[in-house]
Amino acid sequence: MKKPQVFIFVFLAGACAGLLFTGCAATHVKELSAVDFVKQAGEINEVNGAHWTRYVGRTQGRVYLEYQHSSLIGDGVRTTVYWTNLPELPKEIAENIKVGNAPWGAGFPLLENSESQ
């Protein structure tokens, strides 16, 4: 290969690798079953420096958790937002959420109720 072709190849390979790693750093959104959602929410009160879960709130029949863990590559954290359908949760938990009580500790304030829209 000639020098300009080697430079272009190295540049493109680096750009592709950069896109791959920054794409891995993005926030992910994932649906969980009600059972798995409750299990994940149970981690809210755990004290752990490597990962943590927070209650985000609800909108139009869905409930959200934010899960963050330390990045294995580079600095910072990776975030996954988990959600499930509110009617699929156990009745007691769903009722607490509907009246504005976060059943998993303090967490974040509930999002505005947008079911009336």
C-alpha positions as a Python dict, from the first residue, in 0.01 Angstrom:
ca = {
    (1, 'M'): (0, 0, 0),
    (2, 'K'): (106, 353, -65),
    (3, 'K'): (138, 599, 222),
    (4, 'P'): (-187, 793, 147),
    (5, 'Q'): (-382, 465, 133),
    (6, 'V'): (-235, 350, 465),
    (7, 'F'): (-328, 683, 624),
    (8, 'I'): (-686, 660, 493),
    (9, 'F'): (-717, 299, 611),
    (10, 'V'): (-586, 382, 962),
    (11, 'F'): (-812, 688, 980),
    (12, 'L'): (-1123, 493, 879),
    (13, 'A'): (-1040, 205, 1115),
    (14, 'G'): (-1000, 453, 1402),
    (15, 'A'): (-1325, 628, 1314),
    (16, 'C'): (-1513, 296, 1304),
    (17, 'A'): (-1365, 190, 1639),
    (18, 'G'): (-1462, 528, 1788),
    (19, 'L'): (-1818, 491, 1667),
    (20, 'L'): (-1835, 139, 1808),
    (21, 'F'): (-1718, 241, 2154),
    (22, 'T'): (-1931, 556, 2175),
    (23, 'G'): (-2232, 356, 2060),
    (24, 'C'): (-2174, 118, 2350),
    (25, 'A'): (-2179, 412, 2589),
    (26, 'A'): (-2532, 520, 2501),
    (27, 'T'): (-2826, 482, 2733),
    (28, 'H'): (-3024, 166, 2667),
    (29, 'V'): (-3398, 118, 2716),
    (30, 'K'): (-3525, -230, 2795),
    (31, 'E'): (-3863, -378, 2882),
    (32, 'L'): (-3872, -617, 3178),
    (33, 'S'): (-4141, -857, 3291),
    (34, 'A'): (-4322, -742, 3605),
    (35, 'V'): (-4141, -1010, 3808),
    (36, 'D'): (-3797, -902, 3684),
    (37, 'F'): (-3889, -535, 3730),
    (38, 'V'): (-3978, -593, 4096),
    (39, 'K'): (-3651, -786, 4146),
    (40, 'Q'): (-3453, -501, 3988),
    (41, 'A'): (-3640, -245, 4199),
    (42, 'G'): (-3544, -445, 4507),
    (43, 'E'): (-3186, -330, 4450),
    (44, 'I'): (-3279, 34, 4516),
    (45, 'N'): (-3207, 5, 4887),
    (46, 'E'): (-2876, -181, 4833),
    (47, 'V'): (-2556, 6, 4908),
    (48, 'N'): (-2313, -71, 4628),
    (49, 'G'): (-2043, 147, 4472),
    (50, 'A'): (-2028, -51, 4146),
    (51, 'H'): (-2394, -30, 4043),
    (52, 'W'): (-2718, 127, 4157),
    (53, 'T'): (-3086, 141, 4069),
    (54, 'R'): (-3323, 438, 4104),
    (55, 'Y'): (-3697, 471, 4069),
    (56, 'V'): (-3769, 724, 3793),
    (57, 'G'): (-4148, 737, 3783),
    (58, 'R'): (-4442, 651, 3561),
    (59, 'T'): (-4617, 772, 3250),
    (60, 'Q'): (-4925, 640, 3070),
    (61, 'G'): (-4938, 296, 3223),
    (62, 'R'): (-4564, 234, 3237),
    (63, 'V'): (-4321, 242, 3529),
    (64, 'Y'): (-3950, 322, 3493),
    (65, 'L'): (-3625, 240, 3673),
    (66, 'E'): (-3277, 366, 3596),
    (67, 'Y'): (-2988, 123, 3640),
    (68, 'Q'): (-2630, 248, 3625),
    (69, 'H'): (-2301, 65, 3656),
    (70, 'S'): (-1937, 159, 3624),
    (71, 'S'): (-1794, 147, 3274),
    (72, 'L'): (-1556, -135, 3199),
    (73, 'I'): (-1391, 71, 2924),
    (74, 'G'): (-1300, 431, 2995),
    (75, 'D'): (-1448, 659, 3259),
    (76, 'G'): (-1808, 713, 3355),
    (77, 'V'): (-2112, 494, 3386),
    (78, 'R'): (-2342, 299, 3159),
    (79, 'T'): (-2716, 351, 3198),
    (80, 'T'): (-3013, 127, 3123),
    (81, 'V'): (-3369, 247, 3167),
    (82, 'Y'): (-3597, -45, 3251),
    (83, 'W'): (-3972, -27, 3211),
    (84, 'T'): (-4276, -246, 3259),
    (85, 'N'): (-4649, -205, 3225),
    (86, 'L'): (-4810, -73, 3543),
    (87, 'P'): (-5114, -307, 3528),
    (88, 'E'): (-4883, -611, 3525),
    (89, 'L'): (-4724, -526, 3861),
    (90, 'P'): (-4860, -679, 4182),
    (91, 'K'): (-5177, -496, 4288),
    (92, 'E'): (-5033, -344, 4608),
    (93, 'I'): (-4730, -201, 4427),
    (94, 'A'): (-4940, -68, 4138),
    (95, 'E'): (-5186, 102, 4375),
    (96, 'N'): (-4902, 273, 4566),
    (97, 'I'): (-4755, 401, 4242),
    (98, 'K'): (-5092, 528, 4117),
    (99, 'V'): (-5141, 743, 4429),
    (100, 'G'): (-4789, 883, 4403),
    (101, 'N'): (-4607, 670, 4662),
    (102, 'A'): (-4280, 527, 4541),
    (103, 'P'): (-4282, 180, 4697),
    (104, 'W'): (-3904, 140, 4666),
    (105, 'G'): (-3765, 418, 4883),
    (106, 'A'): (-3719, 787, 4818),
    (107, 'G'): (-3602, 771, 4456),
    (108, 'F'): (-3684, 1051, 4219),
    (109, 'P'): (-4015, 1240, 4229),
    (110, 'L'): (-4283, 1081, 4017),
    (111, 'L'): (-4322, 1208, 3664),
    (112, 'E'): (-4639, 1398, 3593),
    (113, 'N'): (-4939, 1178, 3541),
    (114, 'S'): (-5001, 1193, 3167),
    (115, 'E'): (-5282, 934, 3160),
    (116, 'S'): (-5538, 1213, 3137),
    (117, 'Q'): (-5395, 1331, 2803),
}
